[in-house]
Every structure is written in C-alpha cells, then in structure tokens.
Coordinates of C-alpha atoms and ligand atoms in Angstrom, one line a residue:
M17 CA 164.6 -115.5 97.7
T18 CA 165.1 -112.0 96.6
K19 CA 160.8 -110.1 96.8
P20 CA 159.7 -109.3 92.1
K21 CA 159.9 -106.7 92.0
S22 CA 156.7 -104.4 91.3
A23 CA 155.2 -103.9 87.7
R24 CA 156.3 -100.6 88.5
T25 CA 159.8 -101.2 88.5
V26 CA 159.0 -104.2 85.3
S27 CA 158.0 -101.5 83.3
V28 CA 161.3 -99.2 83.7
S29 CA 164.4 -100.8 84.2
Q30 CA 163.2 -104.0 81.5
G31 CA 166.5 -104.3 80.3
I32 CA 168.7 -101.9 82.0
G33 CA 171.8 -102.6 81.4
Q34 CA 172.6 -105.9 80.3
D35 CA 174.3 -105.1 77.1
T36 CA 177.5 -107.0 77.1
S37 CA 178.9 -106.2 74.5
F38 CA 179.6 -101.8 75.2
G39 CA 177.9 -101.8 78.4
A40 CA 175.7 -99.6 76.8
V41 CA 172.6 -98.7 79.5
T42 CA 170.2 -98.7 76.9
P43 CA 169.3 -101.7 75.4
P44 CA 170.4 -102.2 71.8
L45 CA 167.9 -102.1 68.5
Y46 CA 168.6 -105.3 66.5
L47 CA 167.1 -104.7 63.7
S48 CA 169.2 -107.4 61.3
S49 CA 166.3 -109.9 60.2
T50 CA 168.6 -112.7 59.9
Y51 CA 171.8 -114.4 61.9
T52 CA 174.8 -115.9 61.1
F53 CA 175.4 -119.8 62.1
E54 CA 177.8 -120.5 64.6
G55 CA 178.1 -123.9 62.0
F56 CA 176.6 -126.1 59.7
G57 CA 173.3 -127.7 61.4
Q58 CA 174.4 -125.3 64.3
A59 CA 171.1 -122.1 64.6
R60 CA 172.1 -120.1 67.4
E61 CA 168.8 -118.1 69.8
Y62 CA 168.2 -116.5 66.7
E63 CA 167.9 -117.3 63.3
Y64 CA 165.2 -114.4 61.4
S65 CA 163.4 -111.7 62.6
R66 CA 159.8 -112.9 61.2
T67 CA 160.4 -115.5 64.1
R68 CA 162.1 -114.5 66.8
N69 CA 164.3 -111.5 67.3
P70 CA 165.9 -109.5 70.3
S71 CA 164.3 -106.4 70.3
R72 CA 160.8 -107.8 70.0
D73 CA 161.9 -110.5 72.8
Q74 CA 162.8 -107.7 75.1
L75 CA 159.4 -106.3 74.7
A76 CA 157.1 -108.7 74.8
A77 CA 159.1 -109.9 78.0
T78 CA 157.5 -107.0 79.7
L79 CA 154.4 -107.1 78.7
A80 CA 154.3 -110.4 79.7
S81 CA 155.8 -109.6 83.5
L82 CA 153.8 -107.0 83.7
E83 CA 150.2 -109.0 82.3
G84 CA 151.1 -111.4 84.6
G85 CA 151.4 -113.6 82.6
A86 CA 153.4 -117.2 80.6
L87 CA 154.0 -115.6 77.2
A88 CA 154.1 -112.8 74.7
I89 CA 153.3 -111.7 72.0
V90 CA 154.5 -108.8 69.7
T91 CA 152.7 -107.5 66.8
A92 CA 152.4 -104.9 64.1
S93 CA 149.1 -103.6 64.8
G94 CA 146.4 -104.0 67.6
M95 CA 144.1 -105.9 64.8
A96 CA 147.1 -108.3 64.1
A97 CA 146.6 -109.1 68.2
L98 CA 143.3 -109.3 68.2
D99 CA 143.4 -111.2 64.9
L100 CA 145.3 -113.6 66.6
A101 CA 143.3 -114.1 69.3
L102 CA 140.6 -115.5 66.5
S103 CA 142.8 -117.3 64.8
T104 CA 141.7 -120.2 67.3
L105 CA 139.2 -120.5 65.9
R106 CA 137.4 -123.1 63.5
A107 CA 134.2 -123.2 61.3
D108 CA 132.1 -124.2 63.5
D109 CA 133.1 -122.5 67.1
L110 CA 131.4 -120.0 68.7
L111 CA 133.3 -116.7 69.5
L112 CA 131.0 -114.4 71.8
A113 CA 132.0 -110.3 71.1
P114 CA 130.0 -107.4 72.9
H115 CA 128.0 -105.7 70.5
D116 CA 129.4 -102.2 71.8
C117 CA 133.2 -102.2 70.6
Y118 CA 136.4 -100.7 68.5
G119 CA 134.3 -100.6 65.5
G120 CA 137.3 -102.3 63.6
S121 CA 137.5 -104.9 66.0
Y122 CA 133.4 -105.1 65.0
R123 CA 134.6 -104.8 61.2
L124 CA 137.7 -107.3 61.6
I125 CA 134.8 -109.8 63.3
Q126 CA 131.5 -109.8 60.6
G127 CA 134.1 -109.6 58.1
R128 CA 136.0 -113.1 59.4
A129 CA 132.0 -114.5 60.6
E130 CA 131.2 -113.7 56.9
R131 CA 133.5 -115.9 55.9
G132 CA 133.2 -118.7 57.3
H133 CA 135.7 -118.8 59.6
F134 CA 134.0 -118.8 63.0
K135 CA 130.3 -118.6 63.7
V136 CA 130.1 -114.4 66.1
L137 CA 127.4 -113.7 68.2
F138 CA 126.9 -109.5 69.2
V139 CA 125.5 -109.9 73.1
N140 CA 125.1 -107.1 75.2
Q141 CA 127.6 -108.7 78.1
N142 CA 125.6 -106.0 80.8
D143 CA 122.3 -107.7 80.3
S144 CA 123.1 -110.4 82.4
L145 CA 119.9 -112.3 80.9
M146 CA 121.3 -111.4 76.5
L147 CA 125.1 -113.3 78.5
R148 CA 123.5 -116.0 79.8
E149 CA 121.8 -117.0 76.5
G150 CA 124.5 -115.8 74.4
F151 CA 126.6 -118.9 77.4
G152 CA 123.7 -121.3 76.7
H153 CA 125.4 -121.6 72.5
R154 CA 128.1 -123.2 73.8
P155 CA 131.0 -120.3 72.1
R156 CA 134.2 -121.8 72.3
L157 CA 135.7 -118.2 72.1
V158 CA 134.4 -114.8 74.4
L159 CA 135.5 -111.2 74.0
V160 CA 135.4 -108.9 76.5
E161 CA 136.4 -105.0 76.1
T162 CA 136.6 -103.1 78.7
P163 CA 135.9 -100.5 79.4
S164 CA 134.5 -100.2 75.5
N165 CA 135.1 -98.1 73.1
P166 CA 133.2 -95.3 73.0
L167 CA 130.7 -96.1 75.4
M168 CA 132.9 -96.7 78.7
R169 CA 130.8 -99.4 80.4
V170 CA 132.0 -102.2 82.4
V171 CA 132.2 -105.6 81.8
D172 CA 132.4 -108.0 84.6
I173 CA 135.7 -109.6 84.1
A174 CA 135.7 -112.0 86.6
A175 CA 132.6 -113.0 86.4
I176 CA 132.3 -114.0 82.7
A177 CA 135.9 -115.7 82.9
S178 CA 133.8 -118.1 85.6
M179 CA 131.1 -118.5 82.9
A180 CA 133.5 -119.2 80.2
R181 CA 135.0 -121.8 82.3
E182 CA 131.4 -124.0 82.3
A183 CA 130.9 -123.9 78.8
G184 CA 135.1 -124.6 78.3
A185 CA 135.4 -121.6 76.5
K186 CA 138.7 -119.5 76.5
L187 CA 138.3 -115.7 77.5
V188 CA 140.8 -112.9 75.9
V189 CA 139.9 -109.5 77.0
D190 CA 141.0 -105.9 75.3
N191 CA 142.7 -103.9 77.6
T192 CA 144.0 -101.5 75.3
F193 CA 142.4 -98.6 77.1
L194 CA 143.2 -99.1 80.7
S195 CA 147.2 -101.1 79.5
P196 CA 149.0 -103.4 82.1
A197 CA 149.4 -100.6 84.7
L198 CA 145.8 -100.2 85.5
Q199 CA 143.7 -103.3 84.5
N200 CA 145.8 -106.7 84.3
P201 CA 142.4 -108.9 83.4
L202 CA 144.5 -112.5 83.4
L203 CA 145.1 -111.8 87.2
L204 CA 140.8 -112.1 87.2
G205 CA 140.8 -115.4 85.2
A206 CA 141.2 -114.3 81.6
D207 CA 142.9 -116.3 78.9
Y208 CA 144.2 -114.2 76.5
V209 CA 144.8 -110.0 76.8
V210 CA 144.9 -108.5 73.2
H211 CA 146.4 -104.6 73.6
S212 CA 146.0 -101.7 70.7
T213 CA 150.1 -100.8 71.7
T214 CA 149.5 -98.1 69.7
K215 CA 147.6 -96.6 72.8
Y216 CA 148.3 -96.5 76.0
I217 CA 151.9 -98.6 75.8
N218 CA 153.1 -96.7 73.6
G219 CA 151.3 -93.6 74.2
H220 CA 154.1 -91.0 71.9
S221 CA 151.4 -91.4 68.5
D222 CA 154.1 -92.6 66.9
V223 CA 153.8 -96.2 66.6
V224 CA 150.9 -98.8 65.3
G225 CA 151.7 -102.0 67.2
G226 CA 150.1 -105.0 69.3
A227 CA 150.6 -107.8 71.2
L228 CA 148.7 -111.0 73.1
V229 CA 149.4 -112.2 76.2
T230 CA 148.8 -115.9 77.1
A231 CA 148.2 -117.1 80.5
D232 CA 148.7 -120.2 79.9
Q233 CA 152.0 -121.1 78.4
A234 CA 151.2 -124.3 75.8
D235 CA 148.4 -121.6 74.7
G236 CA 151.3 -118.7 74.2
E237 CA 153.8 -121.5 72.0
E238 CA 151.0 -122.6 69.8
L239 CA 149.7 -118.7 69.2
S240 CA 154.0 -117.1 68.6
A241 CA 154.4 -120.4 65.7
W242 CA 150.5 -119.1 64.0
A243 CA 152.4 -115.9 64.2
N244 CA 155.7 -116.8 62.7
L245 CA 153.8 -118.9 59.8
T246 CA 151.0 -115.9 58.8
G247 CA 154.0 -113.5 59.6
V248 CA 152.1 -110.2 61.8
T249 CA 155.1 -109.9 65.0
S250 CA 156.0 -105.9 64.7
S251 CA 159.0 -105.0 63.5
P252 CA 162.2 -104.7 66.0
F253 CA 163.0 -100.4 65.1
D254 CA 158.3 -100.2 66.3
A255 CA 159.2 -102.8 69.8
Y256 CA 162.4 -101.0 70.0
L257 CA 159.8 -97.2 70.0
T258 CA 157.2 -98.9 72.5
L259 CA 158.9 -100.4 75.4
R260 CA 160.2 -97.1 75.4
G261 CA 157.0 -95.7 76.2
V262 CA 156.4 -98.5 78.6
R263 CA 159.3 -97.1 80.7
T264 CA 156.5 -93.8 81.6
L265 CA 154.1 -95.6 81.4
F266 CA 152.7 -95.1 84.5
P267 CA 153.0 -91.9 84.9
R268 CA 151.8 -91.3 82.2
M269 CA 148.4 -93.4 82.9
E270 CA 149.0 -91.6 86.9
A271 CA 148.2 -88.3 85.8
Q272 CA 146.0 -88.4 82.1
Q273 CA 143.7 -90.1 84.5
R274 CA 143.9 -86.9 87.9
A275 CA 143.2 -85.2 84.1
A276 CA 140.4 -87.1 82.9
M277 CA 138.7 -87.0 85.8
A278 CA 138.6 -83.1 86.8
I279 CA 137.1 -82.7 82.5
A280 CA 133.8 -85.3 83.7
E281 CA 133.9 -83.1 87.0
F282 CA 133.5 -80.0 84.4
L283 CA 131.0 -81.8 82.0
A284 CA 128.6 -83.8 83.9
P285 CA 126.9 -80.3 84.9
H286 CA 127.1 -78.3 81.6
P287 CA 124.7 -77.2 80.0
A288 CA 125.8 -78.0 76.6
V289 CA 127.0 -81.3 77.6
E290 CA 123.8 -84.5 77.8
H291 CA 126.2 -86.8 79.3
V292 CA 129.3 -87.9 80.6
Y293 CA 130.0 -91.9 80.1
Y294 CA 132.9 -91.6 82.6
P295 CA 133.1 -95.5 85.2
G296 CA 135.8 -92.7 86.7
L297 CA 132.4 -90.1 88.1
P298 CA 129.7 -91.9 91.5
A299 CA 127.3 -91.6 89.4
D300 CA 127.9 -94.1 86.3
P301 CA 126.5 -97.7 86.6
G302 CA 129.5 -99.4 86.1
H303 CA 131.7 -97.1 89.4
T304 CA 131.7 -100.2 91.0
L305 CA 133.2 -102.2 88.8
A306 CA 135.9 -100.4 87.7
A307 CA 136.5 -99.7 91.4
S308 CA 137.5 -103.3 92.2
Q309 CA 138.3 -104.2 89.3
Q310 CA 140.6 -101.6 87.5
K311 CA 144.0 -100.2 90.0
G312 CA 142.5 -96.6 88.2
F313 CA 139.5 -95.5 86.2
G314 CA 141.5 -94.4 82.3
A315 CA 142.1 -90.9 81.1
M316 CA 139.4 -92.4 77.8
L317 CA 135.5 -90.5 78.6
S318 CA 132.7 -89.7 75.6
F319 CA 130.0 -87.0 76.7
E320 CA 126.9 -86.5 74.8
T321 CA 125.7 -82.4 73.5
S322 CA 123.6 -80.7 73.1
L323 CA 124.7 -79.0 70.2
G324 CA 124.3 -80.1 66.3
G325 CA 125.3 -79.2 63.6
S326 CA 126.3 -76.2 62.5
A327 CA 127.4 -75.9 66.7
L328 CA 128.8 -78.8 67.1
Q329 CA 131.0 -78.0 64.4
K330 CA 131.9 -74.6 66.3
F331 CA 133.0 -76.8 69.2
I332 CA 135.5 -78.2 67.5
S333 CA 137.4 -76.0 65.6
T334 CA 137.4 -73.9 68.5
L335 CA 139.3 -76.0 69.7
R336 CA 142.8 -75.2 70.4
L337 CA 144.7 -78.6 72.2
F338 CA 141.9 -81.7 71.3
T339 CA 143.0 -81.9 67.8
L340 CA 140.1 -84.1 66.2
A341 CA 141.5 -86.8 65.3
E342 CA 141.6 -91.0 66.1
S343 CA 143.1 -92.8 68.6
L344 CA 144.1 -92.9 71.3
G345 CA 146.7 -93.1 75.0
G346 CA 149.3 -90.2 73.4
V347 CA 150.6 -87.7 75.6
E348 CA 148.3 -85.4 73.3
S349 CA 145.0 -84.8 74.2
L350 CA 142.4 -86.1 71.1
I351 CA 139.3 -85.4 69.9
A352 CA 137.3 -87.6 68.4
H353 CA 133.3 -88.5 65.9
P354 CA 133.2 -92.1 67.0
A355 CA 130.3 -92.0 64.5
T356 CA 131.6 -90.5 62.2
M357 CA 135.0 -91.4 62.0
T358 CA 136.3 -95.3 64.2
H359 CA 132.8 -96.5 65.0
L360 CA 131.8 -95.7 61.4
G361 CA 132.9 -98.9 59.2
M362 CA 129.7 -100.5 61.8
G363 CA 127.1 -99.3 60.6
E364 CA 124.2 -96.8 61.3
A365 CA 122.8 -100.0 62.7
A366 CA 125.0 -101.1 65.0
R367 CA 126.3 -98.0 66.3
A368 CA 122.4 -97.3 67.0
T369 CA 121.6 -100.7 68.3
A370 CA 125.5 -101.0 70.5
G371 CA 123.7 -97.1 72.0
I372 CA 126.3 -95.2 70.6
S373 CA 124.9 -91.7 68.6
D374 CA 125.7 -88.3 66.4
A375 CA 125.9 -86.6 69.3
L376 CA 129.2 -88.8 71.1
L377 CA 132.0 -86.9 71.3
R378 CA 135.0 -89.2 72.7
L379 CA 138.1 -88.0 73.9
S380 CA 141.1 -88.8 75.2
V381 CA 143.0 -86.9 77.1
G382 CA 147.2 -86.7 77.4
L383 CA 150.1 -85.3 79.6
E384 CA 148.8 -80.9 79.2
E385 CA 148.2 -78.9 82.0
P386 CA 144.4 -79.8 83.3
A387 CA 144.0 -76.7 83.9
D388 CA 144.4 -76.3 80.1
L389 CA 142.4 -78.1 78.8
I390 CA 139.1 -78.0 81.1
D391 CA 139.6 -73.8 79.8
D392 CA 139.8 -74.9 76.0
L393 CA 136.6 -76.9 76.5
S394 CA 134.8 -74.3 78.0
E395 CA 136.1 -71.4 75.4
A396 CA 135.2 -73.9 72.3
L397 CA 131.6 -75.5 74.5
D398 CA 130.4 -71.9 75.0
A399 CA 131.5 -70.8 71.2
G400 CA 129.3 -73.7 70.0
R401 CA 126.6 -72.2 71.9
A402 CA 126.5 -68.5 70.6
A403 CA 126.9 -70.1 66.9
P404 CA 123.5 -69.7 64.6
Ligands
PLP592 N1 141.1 -102.1 70.4 C1 141.0 -101.0 70.7 C2 139.9 -101.0 71.9 C3 141.1 -100.5 69.7 O1 140.5 -98.8 70.0 C4 141.7 -99.8 68.3 C5 142.2 -98.6 68.1 O2 142.3 -98.1 67.8 C6 142.6 -101.5 68.2 C7 141.5 -102.3 69.7 C8 143.3 -101.6 67.3 O3 144.4 -101.9 67.5 P1 145.4 -101.2 65.7 O4 144.9 -99.2 65.5 O5 146.8 -100.8 66.6 O6 145.2 -102.4 65.0

C-alpha cells in the first residue's frame, strides 16, 4: 500500500501531470458552460457547469482532502458557503452563533432570522455558562468561528463538537483565519467547515470565493445538490486561480505567521499600544487552547492603541507597507479598522457586546520582510504619538 500523501504534498501536487489530451503539467482550465452528450439520453460525466465543472471539481477535491472531509462544494464567496450551511435550517430550528463573528456573517444570520428562515441565539462561546444555557435550547446547528474575527478569541472545537453531538446538533466551523494548513475542524469533530477562500486559500487578493467541506458523504451530496439549485457554485476561472494559490498555501502560512509573531512581540510592550490580541503570545487567554487544537497561530492579529482621533488617522496615513483595506490573507499586509469597516454593519450595540472598540485595529500580515513591517509600524506609531 502506498503511504498517504501529507497535506502539504496534496496542496502542491493535486492535478499536476494528469492531462491526457496534451500532457500539460498544470491542469487545464475548462471554461465551457456546457458539455456535449455522447448521444440521445447519453450524458457524459459533465453536463452543465453550474452543476459540475472539471476545474471546480479539482479545487473541491483538493480542499476536501486538505480538511480531511468527504466532499467539498466550491462556492462564489465565503458568504455563499456559510449560507449553504444555513440552508440546512428550517423555520423552527435554532442556530447557536458566536456574538463576535465576522460582521458580514453576523448580518447574514440576523437578516435570515428576521425573515423567519430560522431562529438564532448569539452567545459568547467562551462563557461556559452561557454556552450550556444555549445548548439547553436544543439548537439544530452551531456556528463556531475560531480564531474569531477580529478579536482572535479561540474556541474549543472538540468540546463544542461533543456538546453539539449530545444535543443532536451539527457543528459548522468557519476556518477562514487559519486555513486547512493550520487547523482541521473536521478532525476535531465538526460536521462542516466553511472557508472564505478569498483569504489564505487563494492568498493573492484576486478572487472572491468560498467552500463548504462536509465530514459526511451524504451531507455533502445533499448540499451539493442544493448549491446547484441555488446557483451559488463558483466560476471555473475563480476555481482555477484558487487552486493555483493552494499550491503555495503551506509556505505562505508558515512565513506569514512567523512575521505575525514578531509583530505581536513588537507591539505588546509598545507605549502607544494598550492590548494585543494574538493567540501566539503566551499571555493571550487563547494561547494554550490554540497551541493544542491549531498547527500554528496564524497571521492575523488585532490591537488597541491609545491613539485616538487625529493621532489614529496620522498613524494610519503614515503606514507605507500596511494598506488600509478590508479582507485579509493575501501576500500583502493590510490594516483594517473594524468599527468603521468590516464590522460597521453589525451596529454599535452588537460591537460593544462583542468587545470590538473604536480603538481596535486589525492586521493581516503578509509576506514582506518582517523587519520592514516592524519599521513601518514603529515609524507610524511615532508619527501618531507626535500628532497634535
Ligand atoms: N468568514 C470570515 C471569517 C471572513 O473574514 C469573511 C470575509 O471577510 C467571510 C467569512 C466572508 O467571505 P467572502 O468575503 O469571501 O464572502
């Protein structure tokens, strides 16, 4: 028996050297929306690209393998992947969701609940009393986002998976912040994993995409059929580009998280920094759990500064390597102000409950030289402190 390939090898080698038409080393891109029938009533493997497409299937197989799942459905965005998981809920079903998730996920969940598609209870999943109480309401689906966006709160996937199993609920984990290179929720007992592949999986900030990976084959087939009906599957070109990004996922994650650690260590004692949220720091409340359930601490971190008003603006406008923009997970470093950007639509009250203050800044650390990134932050913090 041949030894199973490591995830790192799968990420690089999927589809390589398999082209039977011309011997192309990298897999070809199939843009055709439709496929010929061999004859009357004789469909081939592929019929219509909304349903299935060879380029999209190649990415799906790679992601299913990297997550240790049965099937993956590649969607047009991360939101579409999350919505696909939410489609398993009926009007009387309860969703137990985190109170501090990505702002877009929060709004989607709230919007669907307001329209009567399901019921929702937002809880602090690190508060064991609140969590137990939430499970007491017999949820049908539990959503976990760990580490959470933007506060990097780490949630115990295996513990929640076992509580969900006991309550007869399914568990879906948003694994966007770590990618399958650094965390595999299905192996910790989750039923579904969702990704915004827009982020680390593609890694080059040039595709918006998503994926839902199921632990169970039948669940995957049912959701795949639903994705075809609702038309949320991704374009073949996006899938092709994303698969190209996957080939460098592991080395990107390794280098980016090394830089993030160096930046967290620089920021933590800085006089203009009040608090750093990064599970890689031993003092972070999520450190021990992250060290046990993750394969790395990731390349996202947040921090609160003592700079307010014009000083904060000066800090951001002085930065040269951290670009002020939404999104994350690309090779370039980005900075975001969640209260006015990614989490604006959540509303002030929900942000306050989640602990997202106006002083919070989120960094997506890229592949630039770490010392250059630290110099950039250092100069900009000094400029902010000197601002009138
Ligand atoms: N989940 C998380 C944790 C995110 O950060 C995002 C986007 O920022 C999404 C889901 C949504 O993904 P997309 O923008 O690809 O729809």
